[in-house]
Coordinates of C-alpha atoms in Angstrom, one line a residue:
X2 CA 76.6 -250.9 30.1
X3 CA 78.3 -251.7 27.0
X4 CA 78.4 -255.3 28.3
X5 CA 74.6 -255.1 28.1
X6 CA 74.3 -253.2 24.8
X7 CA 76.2 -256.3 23.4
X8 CA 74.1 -258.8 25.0
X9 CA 71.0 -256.9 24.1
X10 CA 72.2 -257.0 20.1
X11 CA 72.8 -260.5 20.0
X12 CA 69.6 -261.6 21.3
X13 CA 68.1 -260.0 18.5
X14 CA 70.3 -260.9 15.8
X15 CA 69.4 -264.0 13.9
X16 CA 70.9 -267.2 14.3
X17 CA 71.7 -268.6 10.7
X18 CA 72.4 -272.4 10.9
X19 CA 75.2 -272.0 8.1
X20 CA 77.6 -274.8 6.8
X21 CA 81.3 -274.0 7.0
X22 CA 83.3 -273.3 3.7
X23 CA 79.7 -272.2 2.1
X24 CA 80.1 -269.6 -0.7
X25 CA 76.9 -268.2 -0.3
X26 CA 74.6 -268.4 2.8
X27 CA 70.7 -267.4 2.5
X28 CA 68.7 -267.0 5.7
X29 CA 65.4 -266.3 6.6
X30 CA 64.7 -266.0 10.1
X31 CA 60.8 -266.9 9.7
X32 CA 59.3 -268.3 6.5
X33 CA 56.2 -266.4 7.2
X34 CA 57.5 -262.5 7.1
X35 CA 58.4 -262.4 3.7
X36 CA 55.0 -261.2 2.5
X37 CA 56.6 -258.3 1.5
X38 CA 59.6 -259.0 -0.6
X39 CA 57.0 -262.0 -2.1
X40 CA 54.8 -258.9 -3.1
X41 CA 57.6 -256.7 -4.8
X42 CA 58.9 -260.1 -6.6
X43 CA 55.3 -260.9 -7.9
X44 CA 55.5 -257.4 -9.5
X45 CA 58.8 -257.3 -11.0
X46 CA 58.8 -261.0 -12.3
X47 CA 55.4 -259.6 -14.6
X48 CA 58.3 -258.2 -16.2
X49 CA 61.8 -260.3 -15.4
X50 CA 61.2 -264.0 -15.1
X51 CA 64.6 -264.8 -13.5
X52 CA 63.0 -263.0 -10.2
X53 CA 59.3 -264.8 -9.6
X54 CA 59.3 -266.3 -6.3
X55 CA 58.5 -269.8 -7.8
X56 CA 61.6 -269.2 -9.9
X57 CA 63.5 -268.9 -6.5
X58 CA 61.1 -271.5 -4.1
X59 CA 63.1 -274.4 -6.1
X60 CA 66.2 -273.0 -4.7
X61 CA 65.3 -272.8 -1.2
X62 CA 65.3 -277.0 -0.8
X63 CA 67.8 -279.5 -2.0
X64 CA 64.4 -282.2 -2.6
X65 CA 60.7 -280.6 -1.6
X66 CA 59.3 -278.0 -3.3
X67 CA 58.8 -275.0 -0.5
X68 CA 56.1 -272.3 -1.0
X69 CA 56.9 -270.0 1.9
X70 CA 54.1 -267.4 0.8
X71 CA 51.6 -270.8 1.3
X72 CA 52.2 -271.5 5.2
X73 CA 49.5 -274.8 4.6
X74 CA 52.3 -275.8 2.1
X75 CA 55.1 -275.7 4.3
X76 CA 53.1 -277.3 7.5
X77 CA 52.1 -280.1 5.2
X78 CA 56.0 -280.7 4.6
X79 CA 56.6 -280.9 8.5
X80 CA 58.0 -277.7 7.7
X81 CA 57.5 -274.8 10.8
X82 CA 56.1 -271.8 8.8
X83 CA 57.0 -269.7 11.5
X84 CA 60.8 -270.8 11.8
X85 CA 63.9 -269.7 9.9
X86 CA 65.3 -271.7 6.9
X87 CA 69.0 -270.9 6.2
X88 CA 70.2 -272.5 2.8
X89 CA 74.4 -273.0 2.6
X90 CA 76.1 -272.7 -1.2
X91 CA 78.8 -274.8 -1.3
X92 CA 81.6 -276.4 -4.3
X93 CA 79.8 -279.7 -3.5
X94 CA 76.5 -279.3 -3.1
X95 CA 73.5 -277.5 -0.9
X96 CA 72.4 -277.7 2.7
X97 CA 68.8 -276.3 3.8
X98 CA 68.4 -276.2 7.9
X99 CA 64.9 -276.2 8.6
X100 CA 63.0 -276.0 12.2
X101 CA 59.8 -278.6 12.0
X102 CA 56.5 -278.8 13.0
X103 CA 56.0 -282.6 12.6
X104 CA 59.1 -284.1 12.4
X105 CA 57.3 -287.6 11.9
X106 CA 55.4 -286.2 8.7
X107 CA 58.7 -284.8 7.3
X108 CA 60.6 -287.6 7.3
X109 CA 57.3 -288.9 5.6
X110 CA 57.7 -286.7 3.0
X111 CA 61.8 -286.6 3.1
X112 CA 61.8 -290.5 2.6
X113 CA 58.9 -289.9 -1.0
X114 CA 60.9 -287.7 -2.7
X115 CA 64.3 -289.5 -2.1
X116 CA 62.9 -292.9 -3.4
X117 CA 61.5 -291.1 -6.1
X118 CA 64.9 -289.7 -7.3
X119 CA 66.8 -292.5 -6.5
X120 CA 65.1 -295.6 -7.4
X121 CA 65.2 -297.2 -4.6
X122 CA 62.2 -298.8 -3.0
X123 CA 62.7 -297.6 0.7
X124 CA 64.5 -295.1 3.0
X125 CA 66.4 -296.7 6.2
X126 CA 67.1 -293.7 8.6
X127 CA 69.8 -294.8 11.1
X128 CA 70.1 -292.6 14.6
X129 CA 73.1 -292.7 16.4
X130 CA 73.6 -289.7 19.5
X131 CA 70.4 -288.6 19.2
X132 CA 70.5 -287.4 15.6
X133 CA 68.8 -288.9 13.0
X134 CA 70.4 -289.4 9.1
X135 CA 69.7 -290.5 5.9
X136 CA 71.7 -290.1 2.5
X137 CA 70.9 -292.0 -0.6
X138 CA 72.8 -291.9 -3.7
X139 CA 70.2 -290.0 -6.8
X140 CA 70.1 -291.6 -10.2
X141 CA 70.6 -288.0 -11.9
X142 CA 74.7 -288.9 -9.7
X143 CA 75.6 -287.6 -6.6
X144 CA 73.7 -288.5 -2.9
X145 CA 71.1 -286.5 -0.9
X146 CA 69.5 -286.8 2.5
X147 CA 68.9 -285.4 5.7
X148 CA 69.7 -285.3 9.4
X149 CA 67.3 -284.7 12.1
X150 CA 67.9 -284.4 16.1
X151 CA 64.6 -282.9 17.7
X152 CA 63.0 -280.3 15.7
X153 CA 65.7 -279.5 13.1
X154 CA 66.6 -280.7 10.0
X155 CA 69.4 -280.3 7.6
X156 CA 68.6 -281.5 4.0
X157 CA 71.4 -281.4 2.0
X158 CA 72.4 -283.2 -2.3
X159 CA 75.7 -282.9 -3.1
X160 CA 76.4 -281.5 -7.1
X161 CA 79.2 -283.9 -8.2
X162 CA 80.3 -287.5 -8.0
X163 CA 78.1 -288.9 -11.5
X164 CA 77.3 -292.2 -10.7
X165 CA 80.5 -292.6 -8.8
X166 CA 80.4 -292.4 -5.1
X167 CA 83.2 -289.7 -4.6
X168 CA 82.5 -289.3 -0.9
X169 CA 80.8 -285.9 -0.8
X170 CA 78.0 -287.4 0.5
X171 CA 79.5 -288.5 3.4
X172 CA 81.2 -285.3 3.9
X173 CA 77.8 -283.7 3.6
X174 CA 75.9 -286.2 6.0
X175 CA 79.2 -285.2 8.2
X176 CA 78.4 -281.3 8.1
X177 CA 74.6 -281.8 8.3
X178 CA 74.4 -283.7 11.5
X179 CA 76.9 -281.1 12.9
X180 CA 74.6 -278.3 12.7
X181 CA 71.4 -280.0 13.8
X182 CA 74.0 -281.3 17.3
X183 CA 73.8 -277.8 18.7
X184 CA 72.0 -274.4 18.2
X185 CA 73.9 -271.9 15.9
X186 CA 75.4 -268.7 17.0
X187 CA 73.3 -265.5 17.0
X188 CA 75.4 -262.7 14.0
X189 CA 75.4 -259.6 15.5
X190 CA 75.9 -258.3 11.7
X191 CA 72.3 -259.6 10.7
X192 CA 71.2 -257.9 14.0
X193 CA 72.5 -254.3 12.5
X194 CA 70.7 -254.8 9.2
X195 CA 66.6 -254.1 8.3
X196 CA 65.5 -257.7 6.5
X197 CA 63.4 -260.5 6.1
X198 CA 66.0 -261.9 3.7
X199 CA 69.8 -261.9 4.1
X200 CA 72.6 -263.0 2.1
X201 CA 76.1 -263.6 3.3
X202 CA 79.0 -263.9 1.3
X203 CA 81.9 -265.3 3.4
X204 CA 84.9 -264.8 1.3
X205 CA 83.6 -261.3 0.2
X206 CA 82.8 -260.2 3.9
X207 CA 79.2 -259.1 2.4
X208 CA 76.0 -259.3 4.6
X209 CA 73.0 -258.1 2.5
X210 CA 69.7 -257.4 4.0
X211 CA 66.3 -257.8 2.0
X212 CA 63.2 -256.1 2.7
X213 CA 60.5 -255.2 0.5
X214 CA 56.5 -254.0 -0.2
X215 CA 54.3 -254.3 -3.0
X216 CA 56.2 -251.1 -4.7
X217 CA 60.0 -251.2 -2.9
X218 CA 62.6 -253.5 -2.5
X219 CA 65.5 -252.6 0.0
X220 CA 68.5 -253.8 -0.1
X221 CA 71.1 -252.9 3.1
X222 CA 74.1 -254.4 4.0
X223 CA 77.9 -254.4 4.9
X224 CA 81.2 -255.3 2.8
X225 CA 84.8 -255.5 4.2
X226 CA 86.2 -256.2 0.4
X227 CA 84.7 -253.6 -1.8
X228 CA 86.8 -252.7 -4.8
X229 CA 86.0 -248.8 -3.1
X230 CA 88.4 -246.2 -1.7
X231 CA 87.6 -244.8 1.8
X232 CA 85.2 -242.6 2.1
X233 CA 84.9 -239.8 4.7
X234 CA 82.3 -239.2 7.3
X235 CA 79.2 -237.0 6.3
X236 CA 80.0 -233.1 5.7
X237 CA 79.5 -230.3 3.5
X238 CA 79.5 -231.3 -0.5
X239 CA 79.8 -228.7 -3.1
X240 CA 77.3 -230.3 -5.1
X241 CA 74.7 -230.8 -2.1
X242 CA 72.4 -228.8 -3.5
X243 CA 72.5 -230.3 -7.2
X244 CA 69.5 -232.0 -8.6
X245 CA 70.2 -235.9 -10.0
X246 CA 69.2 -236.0 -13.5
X247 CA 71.3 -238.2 -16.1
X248 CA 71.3 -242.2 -16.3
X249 CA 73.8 -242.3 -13.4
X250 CA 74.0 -239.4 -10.8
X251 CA 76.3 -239.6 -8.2
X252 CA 77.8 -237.6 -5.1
X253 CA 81.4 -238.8 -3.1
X254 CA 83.2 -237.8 -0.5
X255 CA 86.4 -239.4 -1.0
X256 CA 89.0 -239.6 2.3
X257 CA 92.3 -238.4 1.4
X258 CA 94.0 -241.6 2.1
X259 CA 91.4 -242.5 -1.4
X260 CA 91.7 -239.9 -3.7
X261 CA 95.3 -241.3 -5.3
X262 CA 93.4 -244.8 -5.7
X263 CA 89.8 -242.8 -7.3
X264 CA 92.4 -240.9 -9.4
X265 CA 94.2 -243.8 -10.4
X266 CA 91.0 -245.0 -11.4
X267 CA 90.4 -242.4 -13.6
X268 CA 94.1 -242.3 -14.9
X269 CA 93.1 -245.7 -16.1
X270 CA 90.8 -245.2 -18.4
X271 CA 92.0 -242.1 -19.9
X272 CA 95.3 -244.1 -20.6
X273 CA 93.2 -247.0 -22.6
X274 CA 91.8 -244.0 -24.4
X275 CA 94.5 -242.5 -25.5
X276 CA 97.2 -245.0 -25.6
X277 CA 99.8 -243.0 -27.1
X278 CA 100.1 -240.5 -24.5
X279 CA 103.3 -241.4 -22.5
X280 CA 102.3 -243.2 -19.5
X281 CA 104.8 -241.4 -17.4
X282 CA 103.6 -237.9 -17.7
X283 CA 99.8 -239.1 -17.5
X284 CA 100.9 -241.0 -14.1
X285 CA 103.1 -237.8 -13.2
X286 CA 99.8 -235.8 -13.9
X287 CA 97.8 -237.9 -12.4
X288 CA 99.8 -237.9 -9.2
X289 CA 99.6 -233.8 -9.2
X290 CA 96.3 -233.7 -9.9
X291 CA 95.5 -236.1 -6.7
X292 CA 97.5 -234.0 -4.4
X293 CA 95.2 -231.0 -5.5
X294 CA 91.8 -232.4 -4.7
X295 CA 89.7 -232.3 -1.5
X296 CA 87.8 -235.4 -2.5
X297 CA 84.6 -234.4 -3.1
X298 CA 83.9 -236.0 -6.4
X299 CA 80.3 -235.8 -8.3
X300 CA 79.9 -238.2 -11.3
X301 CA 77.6 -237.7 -14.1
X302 CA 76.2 -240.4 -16.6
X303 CA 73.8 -238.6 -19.3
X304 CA 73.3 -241.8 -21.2
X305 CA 74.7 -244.3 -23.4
X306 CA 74.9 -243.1 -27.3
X307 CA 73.0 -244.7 -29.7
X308 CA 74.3 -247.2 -31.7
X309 CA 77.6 -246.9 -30.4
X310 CA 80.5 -249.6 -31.4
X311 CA 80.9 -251.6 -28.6
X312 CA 83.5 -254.2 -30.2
X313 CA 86.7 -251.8 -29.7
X314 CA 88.2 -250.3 -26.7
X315 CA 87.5 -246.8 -27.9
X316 CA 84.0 -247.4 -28.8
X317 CA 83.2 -249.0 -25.5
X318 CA 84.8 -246.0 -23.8
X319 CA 82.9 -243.6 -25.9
X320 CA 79.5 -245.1 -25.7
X321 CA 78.5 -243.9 -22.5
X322 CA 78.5 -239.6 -22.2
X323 CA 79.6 -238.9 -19.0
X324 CA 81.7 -236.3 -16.9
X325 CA 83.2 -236.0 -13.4
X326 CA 83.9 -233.3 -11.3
X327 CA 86.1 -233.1 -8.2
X328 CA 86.6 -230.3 -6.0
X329 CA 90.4 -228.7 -6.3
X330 CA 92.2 -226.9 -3.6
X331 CA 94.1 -224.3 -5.3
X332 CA 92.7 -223.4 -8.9
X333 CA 96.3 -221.8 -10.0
X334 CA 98.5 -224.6 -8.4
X335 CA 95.8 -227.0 -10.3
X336 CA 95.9 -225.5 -13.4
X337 CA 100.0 -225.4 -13.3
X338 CA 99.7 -229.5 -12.6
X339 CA 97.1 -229.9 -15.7
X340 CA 100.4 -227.5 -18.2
X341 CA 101.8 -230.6 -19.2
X342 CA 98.6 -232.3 -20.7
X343 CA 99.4 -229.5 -23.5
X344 CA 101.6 -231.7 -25.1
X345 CA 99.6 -234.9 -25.0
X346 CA 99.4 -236.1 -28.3
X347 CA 96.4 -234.5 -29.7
X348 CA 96.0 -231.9 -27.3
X349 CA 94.1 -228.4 -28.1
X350 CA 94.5 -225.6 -25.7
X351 CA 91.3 -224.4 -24.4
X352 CA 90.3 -221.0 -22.7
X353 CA 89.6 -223.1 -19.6
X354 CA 91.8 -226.3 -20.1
X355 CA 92.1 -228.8 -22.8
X356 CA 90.5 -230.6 -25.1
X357 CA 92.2 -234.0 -26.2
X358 CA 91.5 -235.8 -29.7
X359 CA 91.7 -239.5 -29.5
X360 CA 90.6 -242.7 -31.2
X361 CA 87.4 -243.0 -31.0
X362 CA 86.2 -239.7 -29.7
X363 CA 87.2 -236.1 -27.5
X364 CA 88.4 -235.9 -23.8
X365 CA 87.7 -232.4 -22.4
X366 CA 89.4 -231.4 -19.3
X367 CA 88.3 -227.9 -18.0
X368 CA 88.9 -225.9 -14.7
X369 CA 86.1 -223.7 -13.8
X370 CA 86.9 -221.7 -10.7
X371 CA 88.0 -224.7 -8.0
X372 CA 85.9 -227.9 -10.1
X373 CA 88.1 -230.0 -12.6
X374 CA 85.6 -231.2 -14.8
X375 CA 86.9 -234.5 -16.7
X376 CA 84.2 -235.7 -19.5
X377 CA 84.2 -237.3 -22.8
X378 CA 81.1 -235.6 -24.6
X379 CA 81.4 -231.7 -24.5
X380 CA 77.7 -231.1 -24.1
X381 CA 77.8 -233.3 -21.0
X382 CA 80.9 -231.5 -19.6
X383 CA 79.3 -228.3 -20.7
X384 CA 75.9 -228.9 -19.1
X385 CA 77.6 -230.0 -15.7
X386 CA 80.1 -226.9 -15.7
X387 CA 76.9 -224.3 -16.0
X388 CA 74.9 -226.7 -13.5
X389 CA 77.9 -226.4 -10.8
X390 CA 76.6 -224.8 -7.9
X391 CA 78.0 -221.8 -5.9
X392 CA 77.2 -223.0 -2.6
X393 CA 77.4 -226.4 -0.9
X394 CA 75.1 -228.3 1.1
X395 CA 75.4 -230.9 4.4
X396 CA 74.6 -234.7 2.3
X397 CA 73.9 -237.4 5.2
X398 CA 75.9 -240.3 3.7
X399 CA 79.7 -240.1 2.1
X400 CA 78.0 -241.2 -1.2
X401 CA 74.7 -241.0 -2.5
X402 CA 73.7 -242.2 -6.2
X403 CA 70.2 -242.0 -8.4
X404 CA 69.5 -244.2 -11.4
X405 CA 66.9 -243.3 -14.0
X406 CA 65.8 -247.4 -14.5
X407 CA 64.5 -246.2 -17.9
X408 CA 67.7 -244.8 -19.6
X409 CA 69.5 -247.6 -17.8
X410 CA 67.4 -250.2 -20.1
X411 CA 67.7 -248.1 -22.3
X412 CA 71.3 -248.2 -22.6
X413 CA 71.4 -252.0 -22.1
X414 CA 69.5 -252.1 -25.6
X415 CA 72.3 -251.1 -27.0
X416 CA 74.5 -254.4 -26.8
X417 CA 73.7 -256.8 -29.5
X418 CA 74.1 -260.3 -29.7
X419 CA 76.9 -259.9 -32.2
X420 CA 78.4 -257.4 -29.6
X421 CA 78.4 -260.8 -27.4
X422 CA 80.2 -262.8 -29.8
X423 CA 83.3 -260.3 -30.7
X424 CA 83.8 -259.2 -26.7
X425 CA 83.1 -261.9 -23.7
X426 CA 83.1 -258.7 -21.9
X427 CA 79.5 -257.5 -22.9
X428 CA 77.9 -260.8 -22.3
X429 CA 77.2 -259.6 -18.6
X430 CA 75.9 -256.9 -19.8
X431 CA 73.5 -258.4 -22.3
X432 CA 72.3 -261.0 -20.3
X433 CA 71.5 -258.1 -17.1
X434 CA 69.3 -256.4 -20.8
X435 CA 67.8 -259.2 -21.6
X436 CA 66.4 -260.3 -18.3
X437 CA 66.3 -256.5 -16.5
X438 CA 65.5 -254.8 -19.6
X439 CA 61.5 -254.6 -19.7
X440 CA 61.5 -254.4 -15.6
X441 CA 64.0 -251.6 -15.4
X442 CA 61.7 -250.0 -18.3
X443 CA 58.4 -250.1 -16.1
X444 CA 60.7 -249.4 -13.0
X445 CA 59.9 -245.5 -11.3
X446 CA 63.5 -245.3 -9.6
X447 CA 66.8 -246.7 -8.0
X448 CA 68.7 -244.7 -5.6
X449 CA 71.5 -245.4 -2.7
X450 CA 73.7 -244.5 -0.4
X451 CA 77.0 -245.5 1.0
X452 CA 79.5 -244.5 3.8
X453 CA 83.0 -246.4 5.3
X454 CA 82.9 -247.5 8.9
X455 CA 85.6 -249.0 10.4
X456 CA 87.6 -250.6 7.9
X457 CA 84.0 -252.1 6.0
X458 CA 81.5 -250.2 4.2
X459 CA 78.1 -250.0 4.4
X460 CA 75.5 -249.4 1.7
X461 CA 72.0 -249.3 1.2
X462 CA 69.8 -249.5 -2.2
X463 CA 66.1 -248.6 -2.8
X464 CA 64.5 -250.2 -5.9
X465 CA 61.2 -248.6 -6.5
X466 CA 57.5 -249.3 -9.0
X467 CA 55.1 -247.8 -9.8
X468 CA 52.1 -247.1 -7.1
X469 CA 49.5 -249.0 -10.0
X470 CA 50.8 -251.5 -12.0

């Protein structure tokens, strides 16, 4: 039975016809069923150009220009509509294997556009075991061409070389013909996953799956190299019944064998914040505190401050108001491992833990009942201690996470091009403003989930618009 199960899975599971040593692998198992993530780009690149579909059509051939939402486009290319196109990122160049309609009229329109960018007057395919080729060196530097055996084709233009032939055109040609000698292995991991899009990310071990409508996009996939502790299976959460609010609102169940690493995590930052508390008593702490935790964790983003200075370490720790709480299993054994944060510098004894001035800011750690709540804004800490709940709840994943898209913009407004040029590190974060800004703005919501499963996890994301634009 289980022989059959298997069998079953890979007949369904796409058959990308990937390049080895690729970086990134896209793969569309027909051109024609992407109506729907077409419709939800359409929407949100009204508001982010960086994701129109003709932004990303130029990507999806190293020398025609492929409209997949136009199927006379694609059969006037020689192109199949109805056939998969799997494009392989590698170090020296591109590879796009397409299944054809008219092989005759592609190489027709293969051999145009290759004289065009090369300056040559002709194209001379050569076949040799059945399998077509051509590659051509560009006058822009580097080669491009094709093979061909049947009805597939594998287009390829390597990225280096200038006008020096360095051989990766060859080596190119080499890989091309490879995949059009013999069909392509079905992935069983595409076969577990919803999409009309996926992405795979060898070296990361990420498959991504892409679905989408007028008004969602879903994203659904698998990772074995997450920078994530393991979570545990679904169960009861003492915040199950709490409603998301906040910029960032989200729900863990940490497995034990994790909850040293989430500390650590933790232990981290309050270290940069305060870096003349000795780093042996926070890691002893730390290491106490850890041992006293069930792993259910909730964190709580309110918002990013105003303003806030983003060009020290302190400032950038400060600007967001957040808190966490994690789920103890012994208030008085907790609150004897939290004693020796008394005599932190800066410390102030509070009637329910400690409050802890540093640069830049206030740390609050409180005990209320069996929650540790760890924050760096007291009405944030405050407002999640009275929002604890006194019963739990059954959650279906190991973590679950809402994002209000609209204080999320808002918060990326905050970094300013001059934040850019004193810290490297913002300029991620001002380029994701700058192009997500206004579509996160006119965005309704973006929620998730995640759980572990053997050794990987696996992780879904729901980007939704508004029903009228």
């Amino acid at each position: 039975m289980l022989s059959l199960v298997l069998a079953a899975s890979l007949a369904a599971a796409p058959a990308p016809r990937a390049a080895t040593a690729s970086g990134t692998v896209v793969h569309i198992p027909r051109l024609d069923a992407l109506q729907g993530v077409t419709a939800f780009l359409n929407r949100a690149g009204q508001h982010a150009a960086l994701l129109r579909p003709i932004v990303w059509h130029a990507e999806l051939h190293p020398f025609l220009s492929l409209d997949p939402s136009q199927p006379d486009n694609l059969a006037g290319l020689g192109i199949d509509p109805s056939g998969p196109l799997t494009v392989s990122l590698r170090s020296n160049g591109r590879i796009s294997c397409t299944r054809l309609k008219d092989p005759k009229l592609f190489q027709e329109k293969a051999a145009g556009m290759l004289v065009s960018g090369s300056g040559k007057t002709e194209v001379k395919p050569t076949t040799a075991g059945g399998v077509t080729t051509v590659s051509i060196p560009r006058e822009s530097g580097g080669h491009a061409g094709y093979a061909l055996k049947g009805q597939e084709a594998c287009a390829f233009a390597t990225t280096g070389g200038g006008f020096v032939d360095d051989g990766q055109g060859a080596v190119m040609l080499k890989e091309a013909s490879r995949l059009v000698g013999k069909a392509p292995k079905p992935d069983a991991r595409l076969g577990q996953l919803p999409g009309s899009v996926y992405v795979l990310m060898p070296e990361r071990g990420m498959v991504v799956g892409m679905e989408g409508s007028a008004t969602e996009l879903r994203l659904e996939g698998t990772a074995t190299q997450l920078p994530l502790p393991p979570f545990q299976t679904t169960g009861t959460s003492p915040y199950g019944t709490m409603k998301p609010e906040g910029m960032l609102f989200s729900r863990a169940r940490v497995a034990p064998a994790g909850v040293s690493q989430a500390v650590g995590s933790v232990r981290a930052l309050i270290q940069q914040a305060c870096p003349a508390c000795p780093p042996a008593e926070v890691s002893s702490v730390s290491r106490a505190v850890s041992e006293r935790l069930t792993g259910n964790v909730l964190v709580v983003v309110d918002g990013v401050k105003p303003r806030p200075n983003l060009r020290t370490p302190e400032g950038r720790f400060f600007a967001s108001r957040q808190a966490v709480a994690a789920e103890v299993t012994d208030a008085a054994a907790m609150k004897a491992a939290l004693a020796p944060v008394a005599k932190f510098p800066g410390a102030r004894a509070l009637a329910d833990g400690y409050a802890l001035d540093v640069k830049g800011g206030t740390l609050f750690v409180r005990l209320k009942g069996k929650q540790l709540v760890v924050g760096n804004d007291e009405a944030v800490v405050q407002s999640l201690q009275t929002a604890l709940p006194q019963e739990g709840a059954k959650l279906p994943h190991a973590v679950d996470f809402t994002v209000d898209p609209k204080r999320l913009a808002s918060g990326l407004n905050q970094v300013s091009l001059m934040d850019v040029v004193s810290s490297q590190e913002l300029a991620g974060l001002f380029t994701v403003g700058l192009e997500l800004g206004p579509l996160l703005a006119n965005s309704t919501s973006i929620s998730g989930w995640l759980d572990s499963t053997g050794g990987a996890h696996r992780f879904s994301t729901l980007w939704t618009l508004p029903a009228v634009p």
